[in-house]
Amino acid sequence: MTAPALTESEREAALALGDDALILSHRLAEWAGHAPVLEEEVALANLALDLLGQARALLSLAGDEDELAFRRDARDFRNLQLVEQPNGDFAHTVVRQLFHATWQELLYAQLAAGGGPFAAIAAHAAPETRYHRDHAVTWTLRLGDGTAESHARTGRAVRALWRFTGELFEPVPGLAGTDPGGLRAAWTERVTETLRAATLPVPEAPPPPTAWSAGGGRRGIHTEPFGRLLAEMQHLHRSHPGAAW
Amino acid sequence: MGTAVSAEPERARAEDFERTIAADERIEPRDWMPDAYRATLIRQIAQHAHSEIIGMQPEANWITRAPSLRRKAILIAKVQDEAGHGLYLYGAAETLGASRAELLGKLHTGRHKYSSIFNYPTLTWADVGAIGWLVDGAAITNQVPLCRCSYGPYARAMVRICKEESFHQRQGYELLHALARGTGAQRAMAQDAVDRWWWPSLMMFGPPDDASPRTAQSMAWKIKRHTNDELRQRFVDICVPQAEALGLTLPDRDLRWNEERGHWDFGAVDWDEFRAVLAGEGPCNEQRLDQRRRAHEEGAWVREAAAAYAAKHPAGAAR
């Protein structure tokens, strides 16, 4: 594929969004064979596949998809720290999905409308992001307003993942016509509405990322579990330099 | 209900059943059927469903390590399809009066079996290709005749499943083809995988005909259309030229063309190994069942939450 020439900041933006999709897809695919019910084997794989498709489209805009996925080190990845967080229990996975999909749906709607190099990919992905959010909302309601145990687990997941939500609203240079910071109000309103409907406590406003707290993903600062994710993902590819698969 | 009254209609229904089978027509869920026919089908369909579900594990083992994004997408889609096949098949079994929960319970407690093949480990990436080519190839050889099975819901499930399986099989073959045409290390990986998966694939057709007690009845009911040995021979005949096209060898020194029979002769399957694997002594039996049971047990609170939510919100819970 001959990619249209991107500016340097557009290329960074393609990596940021492409890495988000790649890494979240990887985490979701780790569920294969472990889901709580067969229907969720299908659903989680479906989410993972959608995201992998988005990752491939975005990374291909920035360069060679496999070179970028398998031959960069952790410091060169630009994904949000949120998406690299380990799956934890099903509630943890659902809440991570809720936070990400709500953000992605808003962002991709803007991108699709904004023209620019990502408009076509975002337009293609928009129905997927709606389905992902719908899936996450449905399960947040069931788990939050299900049993005492599911309520407690989901509350813990919200508290544990909340500190990674500030970075969702960091500016991403190169995303023409969009402003992640401007999504904060709509994101907070939607997430709050879902958490309330799920009878879950709503945390305070998302914390702004600082150098020492969660939120350095866009600058290549990641959390400890990320290195192991890459070690597993890249091992085979790196063991056979130059091989075609 | 007086037996005197129902004896006559019972006989008429039995004759109707026999006539339907003889005419190669389909038995449907509301039709009368012999208890043994129902029981045989529930067992066979359930064990087929269990095989799809357990069969996700050896391949899912490589999803997080797939060496290219294209291969990773293909593999995730394949494992997703297998979960879907499990769902269709449990659905087909439920038309016979079983319930998915009860059938899964039998899988988890070892009262039901699943295909012996999934008790072998996936040790390298090439195993993913060997499973696609050989294991899915054997499954298709077994399942295509099931598309004409006398029980309608099973036959229809098999039509859908066979289409997807053939697609997976071609992808597996293509994966091996890329390795066989790749670097020396890739080629060695492909040959090693074929060496390890060939004989277990031949075992997928079940015991030899003289040791397969249920075959005669299943053929009379037109659940089964060919014997185990006939299907095994068909599979060998298909695979030999495919292996040649790949430039890989099959690990059988007795493999040679028999002009007289018009078939490939092949060596003896190790039936002791087959029996050991079926009895739970294969390399991964414990691991496979443990993972399945763990997923089910660790997911119990999720299923309970969904049920509790549905009870609280009867209108909003439908999905």
XYZ file of C-alpha atoms in Angstrom, chain B residues 105-276:
172
model
C -21.327 -30.046 33.428
C -20.676 -33.417 31.793
C -17.630 -32.028 30.021
C -16.269 -30.496 33.224
C -16.703 -33.708 35.218
C -15.189 -35.912 32.529
C -18.427 -37.820 31.796
C -18.368 -36.520 28.230
C -15.346 -36.670 25.952
C -14.007 -34.322 23.310
C -11.785 -34.998 20.336
C -8.530 -36.723 21.303
C -6.526 -34.349 19.103
C -6.845 -31.366 21.429
C -4.840 -33.152 24.103
C -1.673 -32.522 22.136
C 0.372 -29.365 22.810
C 1.089 -26.518 20.375
C 4.839 -26.131 20.777
C 5.717 -23.843 17.871
C 4.008 -21.369 15.567
C 4.018 -23.978 12.784
C 1.640 -26.078 14.892
C -1.022 -23.477 14.156
C -0.584 -24.259 10.450
C -0.477 -28.017 10.999
C -3.718 -27.819 12.993
C -5.370 -25.854 10.203
C -4.200 -28.173 7.447
C -4.384 -31.588 9.135
C -6.746 -31.265 12.087
C -9.298 -29.093 10.304
C -8.778 -31.219 7.194
C -9.621 -34.377 9.145
C -12.568 -32.615 10.780
C -13.947 -31.612 7.373
C -13.531 -35.149 6.004
C -15.541 -36.351 9.008
C -18.100 -33.572 8.907
C -18.988 -33.168 5.249
C -21.009 -36.428 5.333
C -22.716 -35.114 8.492
C -24.282 -32.378 6.361
C -26.541 -35.251 5.163
C -27.113 -36.614 8.664
C -30.704 -37.730 9.302
C -31.235 -35.245 12.142
C -32.137 -31.877 10.592
C -30.730 -29.391 13.145
C -27.383 -31.218 13.261
C -27.172 -31.461 9.462
C -27.911 -27.733 9.091
C -25.350 -26.785 11.756
C -22.788 -28.858 9.858
C -23.445 -27.025 6.588
C -22.552 -23.724 8.244
C -19.624 -25.152 10.159
C -18.090 -26.929 7.156
C -17.987 -23.699 5.160
C -15.997 -21.961 7.875
C -13.814 -25.002 8.519
C -12.777 -25.216 4.864
C -11.738 -21.598 5.044
C -9.647 -22.300 8.168
C -8.116 -25.320 6.525
C -6.964 -23.309 3.510
C -5.500 -20.661 5.812
C -3.594 -23.326 7.753
C -2.245 -24.799 4.548
C -1.228 -21.362 3.358
C 0.535 -20.673 6.677
C 2.551 -23.896 6.324
C 3.232 -23.083 2.696
C 4.762 -19.741 3.706
C 6.972 -21.512 6.258
C 7.960 -24.288 3.856
C 9.041 -21.621 1.351
C 10.705 -19.500 4.033
C 14.056 -19.653 5.813
C 15.716 -22.916 6.800
C 14.522 -22.463 10.379
C 10.949 -21.876 9.250
C 11.003 -24.924 7.015
C 12.345 -27.100 9.837
C 9.607 -25.731 12.100
C 6.963 -26.707 9.535
C 8.313 -30.243 9.076
C 8.548 -30.780 12.823
C 4.926 -29.700 13.265
C 3.708 -32.061 10.522
C 5.733 -34.884 12.083
C 4.021 -34.351 15.438
C 0.478 -33.791 14.186
C 0.137 -36.419 11.425
C -0.619 -39.509 13.489
C -2.861 -37.770 16.027
C -4.835 -36.425 13.034
C -5.364 -39.965 11.707
C -6.672 -40.918 15.155
C -9.421 -38.291 14.833
C -11.418 -40.743 12.698
C -11.832 -43.001 15.699
C -10.983 -46.644 16.299
C -10.674 -49.095 13.390
C -13.954 -50.485 12.109
C -13.573 -53.835 13.849
C -13.293 -51.988 17.186
C -16.073 -49.447 16.679
C -19.186 -50.961 18.250
C -21.550 -48.056 17.633
C -20.867 -47.622 13.926
C -23.449 -50.133 12.614
C -26.366 -48.567 14.491
C -25.307 -45.005 13.592
C -25.094 -45.977 9.926
C -28.498 -47.660 10.039
C -29.944 -44.407 11.459
C -28.042 -42.432 8.824
C -26.317 -40.357 11.469
C -23.069 -41.707 10.108
C -22.593 -42.283 6.385
C -19.143 -43.870 6.205
C -17.042 -46.008 8.506
C -14.047 -44.670 10.408
C -11.593 -46.539 8.209
C -13.218 -45.329 4.969
C -12.919 -41.724 6.088
C -9.369 -42.195 7.333
C -8.375 -43.615 3.924
C -10.065 -40.726 2.146
C -8.115 -38.274 4.308
C -4.758 -39.961 3.632
C -5.456 -39.950 -0.101
C -6.156 -36.203 0.024
C -3.149 -35.320 2.193
C -0.361 -37.134 0.363
C -0.383 -34.897 -2.728
C -0.903 -31.811 -0.544
C 2.209 -32.691 1.469
C 4.110 -33.070 -1.784
C 2.933 -29.669 -2.945
C 4.165 -28.204 0.336
C 7.508 -29.918 -0.104
C 7.075 -31.589 3.295
C 7.136 -35.285 4.130
C 4.624 -37.315 6.135
C 6.218 -39.337 8.948
C 5.247 -42.805 7.696
C 7.745 -45.117 6.032
C 4.973 -47.485 4.956
C 3.208 -44.853 2.919
C 3.051 -46.003 -0.729
C 0.636 -45.887 -3.626
C -1.327 -49.104 -4.111
C -2.178 -49.356 -7.784
C -4.535 -52.252 -7.228
C -6.634 -50.522 -4.572
C -6.275 -47.097 -6.115
C -5.415 -45.754 -2.639
C -2.385 -44.923 -0.547
C -1.343 -47.701 1.818
C -0.230 -46.389 5.168
C 1.340 -47.694 8.357
C -0.350 -48.823 11.551
C -1.808 -46.226 13.868
C -0.637 -46.556 17.475
C -3.980 -47.493 19.025
C -2.433 -47.856 22.479
C -1.588 -44.162 22.378
C -5.106 -43.372 21.154
C -6.706 -45.309 24.011
C -4.390 -43.690 26.540
